[in-house]
Coordinates of N, CA and C in Angstrom, one line a residue:
M503 N 316.2 61.4 82.8 CA 315.1 60.7 82.5 C 315.5 60.9 81.2
K504 N 315.8 59.2 80.5 CA 315.9 60.0 79.0 C 315.2 60.4 78.1
P505 N 315.3 60.8 77.5 CA 314.2 61.4 76.2 C 313.5 60.8 75.3
A506 N 312.4 60.4 75.3 CA 311.6 59.5 73.8 C 311.3 60.0 72.2
L507 N 310.9 61.5 73.0 CA 310.9 62.5 71.0 C 311.3 63.6 70.6
L508 N 312.3 63.9 69.9 CA 313.5 65.0 69.6 C 313.0 65.0 69.0
L509 N 313.2 67.0 68.4 CA 311.6 68.0 68.8 C 313.1 68.6 67.4
F510 N 313.1 68.6 65.6 CA 314.1 68.8 65.6 C 313.9 70.7 64.4
D511 N 313.9 71.5 65.4 CA 314.5 72.7 64.4 C 315.5 72.0 62.9
L512 N 314.7 72.7 61.9 CA 315.4 72.9 60.7 C 316.3 73.5 60.2
D513 N 316.2 74.6 60.2 CA 317.2 75.5 59.2 C 318.1 76.1 60.7
G514 N 319.4 75.6 60.1 CA 320.2 76.0 61.3 C 320.9 75.0 62.0
T515 N 319.7 73.5 61.6 CA 320.1 73.0 62.6 C 320.4 71.4 62.3
L516 N 319.5 71.1 60.9 CA 320.2 70.3 60.7 C 320.7 69.8 59.1
S517 N 319.9 71.6 59.0 CA 321.4 71.6 57.1 C 321.3 73.6 56.7
D518 N 322.4 73.8 56.3 CA 322.5 75.2 56.6 C 321.8 75.4 55.2
P519 N 320.9 76.0 55.2 CA 320.4 76.3 53.6 C 320.8 78.3 54.4
G520 N 322.0 78.7 54.7 CA 321.7 80.0 54.6 C 322.3 81.0 53.6
E521 N 322.5 80.0 51.7 CA 322.5 80.2 51.3 C 321.5 81.0 50.7
G522 N 320.3 80.2 50.3 CA 319.2 80.0 49.8 C 318.1 81.3 49.5
I523 N 318.3 81.2 51.3 CA 317.0 82.0 51.7 C 317.9 83.7 51.9
T524 N 319.0 83.5 52.2 CA 319.4 85.3 52.2 C 319.1 85.3 50.1
K525 N 320.1 84.9 49.7 CA 320.5 84.9 48.3 C 318.2 85.8 47.7
S526 N 317.5 84.9 47.4 CA 316.3 84.8 48.1 C 315.0 85.3 48.9
V527 N 315.4 86.6 49.6 CA 315.7 87.9 50.7 C 316.0 88.5 49.7
Q528 N 316.9 88.6 49.7 CA 317.5 90.3 48.4 C 317.4 90.3 47.0
Y529 N 316.4 89.0 46.2 CA 315.6 88.8 45.4 C 314.4 90.3 46.2
A530 N 314.1 89.2 46.3 CA 313.0 90.1 47.5 C 313.0 91.9 47.4
L531 N 313.1 92.1 48.5 CA 314.0 92.6 48.8 C 314.1 94.5 47.3
L532 N 314.9 93.7 46.8 CA 315.4 94.6 44.8 C 313.4 94.4 44.4
K533 N 313.1 94.0 44.2 CA 311.3 93.7 43.4 C 310.4 95.1 44.9
M534 N 311.1 95.0 45.6 CA 310.2 96.2 46.7 C 311.1 97.7 46.5
G535 N 312.5 97.1 45.7 CA 312.5 98.9 45.2 C 313.4 99.3 46.4
I536 N 314.6 97.3 47.7 CA 315.3 97.8 48.1 C 316.2 97.2 48.1
S537 N 317.3 97.6 47.8 CA 319.1 97.0 47.6 C 320.2 96.2 48.2
E538 N 319.9 95.7 49.1 CA 320.5 95.0 50.2 C 322.1 94.1 49.2
P539 N 322.8 94.4 48.8 CA 324.4 94.0 48.5 C 325.1 92.9 48.6
H540 N 325.0 93.4 50.6 CA 325.7 92.4 51.8 C 324.3 91.1 52.2
L541 N 324.8 89.8 51.2 CA 323.9 88.6 51.9 C 324.2 88.7 53.5
K542 N 325.0 88.7 53.6 CA 325.6 88.3 55.4 C 324.8 88.9 56.4
K543 N 324.1 90.4 56.1 CA 323.3 91.5 56.2 C 321.7 90.7 56.7
L544 N 321.4 89.4 55.5 CA 320.5 89.2 55.8 C 320.0 87.5 56.5
E545 N 321.4 87.4 57.0 CA 321.2 86.1 58.1 C 320.2 85.6 58.9
G546 N 320.1 87.2 59.4 CA 319.1 87.4 60.5 C 317.7 86.1 60.1
F547 N 317.2 86.9 59.0 CA 316.4 85.6 58.2 C 316.0 84.7 57.8
V548 N 317.4 83.5 58.8 CA 316.9 82.5 59.6 C 316.4 81.6 60.1
G549 N 315.5 80.7 60.2 CA 315.2 81.3 61.4 C 313.3 81.4 61.8
P550 N 313.4 82.0 61.7 CA 312.6 83.5 62.1 C 311.2 82.9 61.6
P551 N 310.4 83.5 61.4 CA 308.8 83.3 60.5 C 309.4 84.3 59.4
L552 N 308.4 84.2 57.9 CA 309.9 85.4 57.2 C 308.6 86.6 57.4
Q553 N 307.5 86.1 57.1 CA 306.4 87.1 57.7 C 307.5 88.5 59.4
V554 N 308.1 87.8 60.1 CA 307.9 88.7 61.1 C 309.6 88.9 60.9
S555 N 310.0 88.8 60.5 CA 312.0 89.8 59.5 C 311.3 90.3 58.9
F556 N 310.0 90.3 58.3 CA 310.4 91.4 56.8 C 309.3 93.0 57.6
A557 N 308.9 92.1 58.1 CA 308.0 93.5 59.0 C 308.2 94.1 60.2
E558 N 309.1 92.7 61.3 CA 310.7 94.7 61.9 C 311.7 95.1 61.4
R559 N 312.0 94.0 60.0 CA 313.6 94.5 60.3 C 312.9 95.5 58.7
Y560 N 311.6 95.3 58.1 CA 311.9 97.0 57.4 C 310.4 97.3 57.0
S561 N 310.1 97.6 58.3 CA 308.2 97.1 58.5 C 308.1 98.3 57.4
F562 N 307.5 96.5 56.8 CA 306.5 96.3 56.3 C 305.5 96.5 56.3
S563 N 304.2 97.4 55.8 CA 302.7 97.3 56.1 C 302.6 95.6 55.4
E564 N 301.1 94.9 56.5 CA 300.7 93.6 56.3 C 301.1 93.7 54.9
E565 N 299.7 94.1 53.3 CA 300.3 94.3 51.9 C 302.0 93.6 51.6
E566 N 302.9 94.6 51.9 CA 304.0 94.8 51.1 C 304.6 93.6 52.2
V567 N 304.2 92.8 53.7 CA 305.0 91.3 53.7 C 304.2 90.9 52.9
E568 N 303.1 90.6 52.1 CA 302.8 89.4 51.9 C 303.1 89.5 50.6
R569 N 303.5 91.0 49.4 CA 303.8 91.3 48.0 C 305.6 90.3 48.8
A570 N 306.2 91.2 50.1 CA 307.7 90.0 49.7 C 307.9 88.9 49.8
V571 N 306.9 88.3 50.6 CA 306.7 86.5 50.5 C 306.9 85.9 49.4
S572 N 305.1 86.5 48.4 CA 305.4 86.0 47.7 C 306.6 86.6 46.2
Y573 N 307.6 87.3 46.2 CA 308.5 87.6 45.4 C 310.0 86.1 46.4
Y574 N 309.9 87.0 47.3 CA 310.8 85.4 47.5 C 311.6 84.0 47.7
R575 N 309.2 83.8 47.3 CA 308.7 81.8 47.1 C 308.7 82.3 46.0
E576 N 309.7 82.3 44.8 CA 309.5 83.0 43.4 C 310.5 83.3 42.9
R577 N 311.6 83.0 44.2 CA 313.1 82.1 43.8 C 313.5 81.0 43.8
F578 N 312.9 81.0 45.4 CA 313.1 80.1 47.0 C 312.6 78.6 46.2
I579 N 311.6 78.6 45.4 CA 310.6 77.6 44.8 C 311.4 76.9 43.5
E580 N 312.1 77.6 43.4 CA 313.0 77.6 42.0 C 314.5 76.8 42.1
K581 N 314.9 76.8 42.8 CA 315.9 77.0 43.3 C 316.5 78.0 44.8
G582 N 316.7 78.2 45.7 CA 316.8 78.7 46.8 C 316.2 77.7 47.5
M583 N 315.1 77.0 47.5 CA 315.7 76.0 48.6 C 316.1 74.6 48.9
F584 N 316.8 74.4 46.8 CA 318.1 73.7 47.2 C 319.8 73.8 47.3
E585 N 319.1 75.4 47.6 CA 321.1 76.3 48.1 C 321.0 75.4 48.6
N586 N 321.1 74.9 49.5 CA 321.2 74.7 50.6 C 322.3 72.7 51.4
K587 N 322.7 73.1 52.4 CA 323.4 71.7 52.8 C 323.3 72.0 54.3
I588 N 323.5 69.7 54.6 CA 323.2 69.7 54.9 C 324.8 69.3 56.1
Y589 N 324.6 69.3 57.0 CA 325.8 70.0 58.3 C 326.3 67.5 58.1
D590 N 327.6 68.5 58.6 CA 328.1 66.9 57.9 C 327.7 65.9 59.2
G591 N 328.0 65.2 59.6 CA 327.6 63.9 60.0 C 325.6 63.4 60.6
I592 N 325.5 64.1 60.0 CA 324.0 64.3 60.0 C 322.9 63.6 59.5
P593 N 322.8 62.8 58.6 CA 322.1 62.0 59.1 C 323.0 60.7 59.9
D594 N 323.8 60.0 59.7 CA 324.3 58.3 60.5 C 322.8 59.3 61.6
F595 N 323.6 61.0 63.0 CA 323.9 60.6 63.2 C 322.3 60.2 63.1
L596 N 320.6 60.9 62.4 CA 319.6 60.6 62.4 C 319.5 59.3 62.3
C597 N 320.2 58.2 61.9 CA 320.2 57.4 61.6 C 320.2 56.4 63.4
S598 N 321.4 56.2 63.0 CA 321.2 55.6 65.1 C 320.3 56.1 66.0
L599 N 319.8 57.6 66.0 CA 318.6 57.7 67.0 C 317.9 57.1 66.4
K600 N 317.3 56.5 65.3 CA 316.5 56.1 65.2 C 316.7 54.4 65.4
K601 N 317.9 53.4 64.9 CA 318.3 52.5 66.3 C 318.3 52.3 67.5
E602 N 318.3 53.5 68.3 CA 318.1 53.5 70.3 C 316.7 53.3 70.1
G603 N 315.2 54.1 69.0 CA 314.2 53.6 69.8 C 313.5 55.2 69.4
Y604 N 314.6 56.2 69.7 CA 313.9 57.5 68.9 C 313.0 57.7 69.3
K605 N 311.7 57.7 68.5 CA 311.0 58.6 68.0 C 311.0 60.4 67.8
L606 N 311.0 61.2 65.8 CA 311.9 62.0 65.8 C 311.3 63.1 64.8
A607 N 311.3 64.4 65.5 CA 309.7 64.8 64.6 C 310.8 66.8 63.9
V608 N 310.4 66.9 63.0 CA 310.5 67.8 62.9 C 310.4 68.8 62.9
A609 N 310.4 70.4 63.8 CA 309.6 71.7 64.5 C 309.9 72.2 63.9
T610 N 309.9 73.2 63.0 CA 310.3 74.2 61.8 C 308.8 75.4 61.3
S611 N 309.5 76.3 61.4 CA 308.8 77.7 61.1 C 308.9 78.2 59.4
K612 N 309.0 76.4 58.3 CA 309.2 76.7 57.5 C 308.0 76.5 56.8
P613 N 306.9 76.9 55.8 CA 305.6 76.4 55.8 C 306.0 74.6 55.2
S614 N 305.0 73.5 56.0 CA 305.2 72.3 55.1 C 305.4 71.2 54.2
V615 N 305.3 72.4 53.7 CA 305.1 72.0 52.0 C 307.2 71.7 51.3
F616 N 307.3 73.4 52.1 CA 309.0 73.3 51.6 C 309.5 72.1 52.4
A617 N 309.3 72.6 53.5 CA 310.1 71.4 54.7 C 310.2 70.5 54.5
E618 N 308.7 68.8 53.8 CA 309.2 67.9 53.2 C 309.7 67.8 51.8
E619 N 309.6 68.8 50.9 CA 310.2 69.1 50.0 C 312.0 68.6 50.6
I620 N 312.6 69.6 51.2 CA 314.3 69.4 51.2 C 314.5 68.2 52.6
L621 N 313.6 67.8 53.1 CA 313.6 66.6 53.5 C 313.8 65.4 53.0
R622 N 313.0 65.2 52.2 CA 313.0 64.8 50.6 C 314.5 64.6 50.2
F623 N 315.2 66.2 50.1 CA 316.0 66.2 49.3 C 318.0 66.1 49.7
F624 N 317.4 65.9 50.6 CA 318.2 65.0 51.4 C 318.7 63.9 52.4
Q625 N 317.5 63.1 51.1 CA 316.7 61.8 52.1 C 317.0 60.9 53.0
I626 N 316.4 62.5 54.0 CA 315.9 62.2 55.6 C 314.6 62.1 55.5
D627 N 314.2 62.0 55.0 CA 312.5 62.9 55.1 C 312.0 61.0 56.1
R628 N 312.2 59.8 55.3 CA 312.2 58.2 56.3 C 312.7 58.6 57.8
L629 N 313.4 59.1 58.2 CA 313.8 59.1 59.6 C 313.1 59.9 60.6
F630 N 311.7 60.5 60.1 CA 311.4 61.4 60.5 C 309.8 61.1 60.9
D631 N 309.5 60.6 61.7 CA 307.8 60.2 62.3 C 306.5 61.7 61.7
F632 N 307.3 62.6 61.9 CA 305.9 63.8 62.4 C 306.8 64.7 61.4
V633 N 306.2 65.4 61.0 CA 307.1 67.2 60.8 C 305.1 68.2 61.0
A634 N 306.6 68.8 61.1 CA 305.4 70.2 61.7 C 305.6 71.4 60.9
G635 N 305.4 72.2 60.1 CA 305.2 73.4 60.1 C 304.3 74.9 59.6
S636 N 304.7 75.4 59.3 CA 303.6 76.4 59.0 C 302.7 76.4 57.7
S637 N 301.8 77.4 57.9 CA 300.6 76.5 55.8 C 301.0 78.2 55.4
L638 N 301.5 77.5 54.3 CA 302.4 78.8 52.9 C 301.2 80.1 53.7
D639 N 300.5 80.7 54.7 CA 299.5 81.5 54.6 C 300.7 83.1 55.6
G640 N 301.6 82.2 56.1 CA 302.3 82.5 57.3 C 301.3 81.9 58.6
K641 N 300.3 80.7 58.5 CA 299.3 80.9 59.8 C 300.7 80.1 60.9
G642 N 300.1 79.1 61.9 CA 300.7 78.5 62.7 C 302.7 77.9 62.5
A643 N 303.1 79.8 62.2 CA 304.0 80.2 62.1 C 305.5 79.6 63.4
S644 N 304.3 80.3 64.4 CA 305.9 80.3 65.5 C 305.9 78.9 66.4
K645 N 307.1 79.1 67.3 CA 307.3 77.9 67.6 C 306.5 76.9 68.3
T646 N 305.8 77.6 69.2 CA 305.6 77.4 70.5 C 304.2 77.1 69.5
E647 N 303.0 77.3 68.5 CA 302.6 76.6 68.1 C 303.0 75.6 66.9
I648 N 304.1 75.6 66.8 CA 304.9 74.3 66.5 C 304.8 73.3 66.8
I649 N 305.5 73.6 67.3 CA 305.9 72.6 69.0 C 304.8 72.1 69.8
L650 N 303.4 71.8 69.8 CA 302.0 71.8 70.4 C 301.5 71.0 69.5
S651 N 302.4 71.0 68.0 CA 301.7 70.8 66.7 C 301.5 69.3 67.4
V652 N 303.1 69.5 66.9 CA 304.1 67.8 67.7 C 303.3 66.8 68.8
M653 N 303.7 67.7 69.6 CA 302.7 67.0 70.7 C 301.9 66.1 70.8
N654 N 300.9 67.3 69.9 CA 298.9 67.5 70.0 C 299.2 65.8 68.8
H655 N 300.6 65.2 67.7 CA 299.9 64.1 67.0 C 301.1 62.7 68.1
F656 N 301.9 63.6 68.6 CA 302.2 62.6 69.9 C 301.4 62.0 71.6
Q657 N 300.3 62.0 71.5 CA 299.7 62.7 72.1 C 299.9 60.9 73.4
G658 N 300.9 60.3 73.5 CA 301.3 59.0 74.5 C 302.3 59.2 74.8
V659 N 303.1 60.9 74.2 CA 304.0 60.5 74.7 C 304.5 62.3 75.9
H660 N 304.9 62.0 77.2 CA 304.8 62.8 78.2 C 305.6 64.3 78.0
K661 N 305.1 65.2 77.7 CA 306.6 66.1 77.4 C 307.2 66.2 78.1
E662 N 307.1 65.4 79.0 CA 308.4 64.9 80.3 C 309.5 64.3 79.5
E663 N 309.5 63.5 78.3 CA 310.3 63.4 77.1 C 309.9 63.5 75.7
M664 N 310.1 64.6 76.3 CA 310.2 65.8 74.9 C 311.6 66.7 75.1
V665 N 312.2 66.8 74.2 CA 312.8 68.0 73.7 C 313.2 68.4 72.9
M666 N 313.2 69.9 72.9 CA 313.5 70.6 71.1 C 314.4 71.4 70.5
I667 N 315.4 70.7 70.1 CA 317.1 71.1 69.0 C 316.5 72.7 68.5
G668 N 316.9 73.3 68.6 CA 317.4 74.4 67.9 C 318.3 74.6 67.9
D669 N 318.9 75.9 67.0 CA 320.0 76.9 67.4 C 319.6 78.6 66.7
R670 N 318.4 78.9 67.4 CA 317.7 80.5 67.5 C 316.5 80.6 68.7
K671 N 317.1 82.1 69.4 CA 316.3 81.9 70.5 C 314.8 81.6 70.2
H672 N 313.5 81.5 68.7 CA 312.8 81.4 69.2 C 311.9 79.7 69.1
D673 N 313.0 78.7 69.2 CA 313.4 77.6 69.6 C 313.2 76.8 71.4
I674 N 313.7 78.1 71.8 CA 313.7 78.0 73.0 C 312.4 78.4 73.4
I675 N 312.3 79.0 73.2 CA 311.4 80.5 73.8 C 310.0 78.8 73.4
G676 N 309.6 78.3 72.5 CA 308.7 77.7 71.7 C 308.3 77.0 73.0
A677 N 309.8 76.3 73.6 CA 309.7 74.7 74.4 C 309.4 75.2 75.7
V678 N 310.3 76.2 75.8 CA 309.9 76.9 77.8 C 308.5 76.8 77.8
N679 N 308.0 77.1 76.7 CA 306.2 77.9 76.4 C 305.1 77.3 77.0
T680 N 306.3 75.4 76.3 CA 304.8 74.9 75.9 C 305.8 73.4 77.0
G681 N 306.7 74.4 77.9 CA 306.8 73.1 79.2 C 307.7 72.2 78.9
I682 N 308.1 71.4 77.5 CA 309.8 70.4 77.5 C 310.6 71.6 77.6
R683 N 311.4 70.2 77.2 CA 313.5 70.8 77.4 C 314.2 71.0 75.9
S684 N 315.0 72.0 76.4 CA 315.8 72.2 75.0 C 316.5 72.1 75.7
I685 N 317.7 71.2 73.8 CA 318.9 72.2 73.9 C 319.2 73.1 72.8
G686 N 320.1 73.7 73.1 CA 320.5 75.1 71.6 C 321.4 74.0 71.4
V687 N 321.7 74.9 69.9 CA 323.3 75.0 68.8 C 323.9 75.3 68.0
T688 N 325.3 76.2 68.9 CA 325.7 77.4 68.6 C 326.6 76.6 67.0
Y689 N 325.9 75.7 65.7 CA 326.7 76.0 65.4 C 325.9 76.0 63.8
G690 N 324.4 76.8 64.4 CA 324.2 77.0 63.5 C 323.9 78.8 63.0
Y691 N 323.1 79.1 63.6 CA 322.4 80.7 62.8 C 322.9 81.0 64.5
G692 N 322.3 81.0 65.6 CA 322.1 81.6 66.9 C 323.7 81.4 67.7
S693 N 323.4 82.3 68.9 CA 324.9 82.3 69.6 C 324.8 81.5 70.5
K694 N 325.1 82.2 71.0 CA 325.4 80.5 72.8 C 324.6 82.4 73.4
E695 N 324.5 83.5 73.5 CA 324.3 84.6 74.2 C 322.8 84.3 74.2
E696 N 322.2 84.5 72.2 CA 321.1 84.0 72.4 C 320.6 83.5 73.4
L697 N 321.2 81.5 72.8 CA 320.8 80.4 73.4 C 320.2 80.4 74.6
E698 N 322.0 81.3 76.0 CA 321.6 81.0 76.9 C 320.1 82.0 77.5
E699 N 320.1 83.3 76.7 CA 319.0 84.3 77.1 C 317.2 84.2 76.9
A700 N 317.6 82.5 76.3 CA 315.9 82.5 76.0 C 316.2 81.0 77.6
R701 N 317.1 80.3 78.3 CA 316.9 79.9 78.8 C 317.0 78.4 78.3
A702 N 318.0 77.9 77.3 CA 318.3 76.9 76.6 C 319.2 75.6 77.6
E703 N 318.3 75.0 78.3 CA 318.7 74.3 79.8 C 319.9 73.6 79.2
L704 N 320.7 73.2 77.8 CA 322.3 72.5 77.3 C 322.4 73.4 76.2
I705 N 323.7 73.6 76.1 CA 324.3 73.7 74.6 C 325.5 73.0 74.3
V706 N 325.4 72.7 72.9 CA 326.4 72.9 72.8 C 327.0 73.2 71.9
S707 N 327.9 72.5 70.7 CA 328.9 73.5 69.3 C 328.9 72.7 68.1
S708 N 328.7 71.1 68.9 CA 328.9 70.8 67.3 C 328.3 69.5 67.0
V709 N 327.6 69.3 65.9 CA 327.2 67.8 66.2 C 327.5 66.9 66.5
E710 N 328.7 66.9 66.8 CA 329.1 65.7 67.0 C 328.4 65.7 68.8
E711 N 329.3 66.5 69.3 CA 328.3 67.3 71.1 C 326.9 66.0 71.1
L712 N 326.2 67.1 70.4 CA 324.9 66.4 70.6 C 324.8 65.3 70.8
R713 N 325.8 65.0 69.2 CA 325.5 63.6 68.8 C 326.0 62.4 69.9
G714 N 326.9 63.1 71.0 CA 327.1 62.5 72.4 C 326.4 62.1 73.3
L715 N 325.8 63.4 73.8 CA 324.9 63.7 75.1 C 324.1 62.8 74.2
L716 N 323.8 62.3 73.3 CA 322.3 61.3 73.2 C 321.2 60.3 72.6
L717 N 323.2 59.9 72.1 CA 323.5 58.3 72.0 C 324.6 58.3 73.1
R718 N 325.8 58.5 74.1 CA 326.1 57.9 75.1 C 325.4 58.4 76.6
N719 N 324.5 58.3 76.3 CA 323.1 58.6 78.4 C 324.1 59.7 79.2
T720 N 324.0 60.6 78.5 CA 324.7 62.1 79.5 C 323.9 62.9 79.0
V721 N 322.4 62.6 78.5 CA 321.4 64.0 78.5 C 321.1 63.5 80.4
K722 N 321.5 64.9 81.2 CA 321.7 65.1 82.2 C 320.3 66.9 81.9
L723 N 319.1 67.1 82.0 CA 318.2 67.8 81.5 C 317.3 68.5 82.7

């Protein structure tokens, strides 16, 4: 069945936010008394909810997580949000999908207010029918909850007609948990092994390959 609704992760799928996220995490850690000079080591923060990453990686308490996120946002709002590059071919690809009649949604663990600002920055906000993200306090940040929010918005679309597209295991796990199909992309921050282990139904290595799947009707999910 050809999908009718495509759910796109934002970070690592539509754009590469690595510089802004890692530098903002680095800034937050320094304010917390932790020096991390190597940004490469902080790339794991791209994708998962911030609260989860700070807690898991640094064993922060709930209060410390709250402080770290607050510090992170000091820098992220000022400059980190825009230290971000849209992947080559994405704007044209999205325009082509719209012309083909697809409904498009963003499904991100990033707070909705930031996601919407980033989409406007790249001038692709008009191409999406719905943007689902978390709240600023971190609630509703799991990809399962995000996908359920999209499903609730598009109640006339059957789950068999939905496909989640993302670069990390959280995107695929969310799709599995909600019973929708999934495509993993390896041009972002997740490896092929990570996506396979999470049970992605298809895996592509480039925007061009993803375009071919969805616009040449070669999707067999």
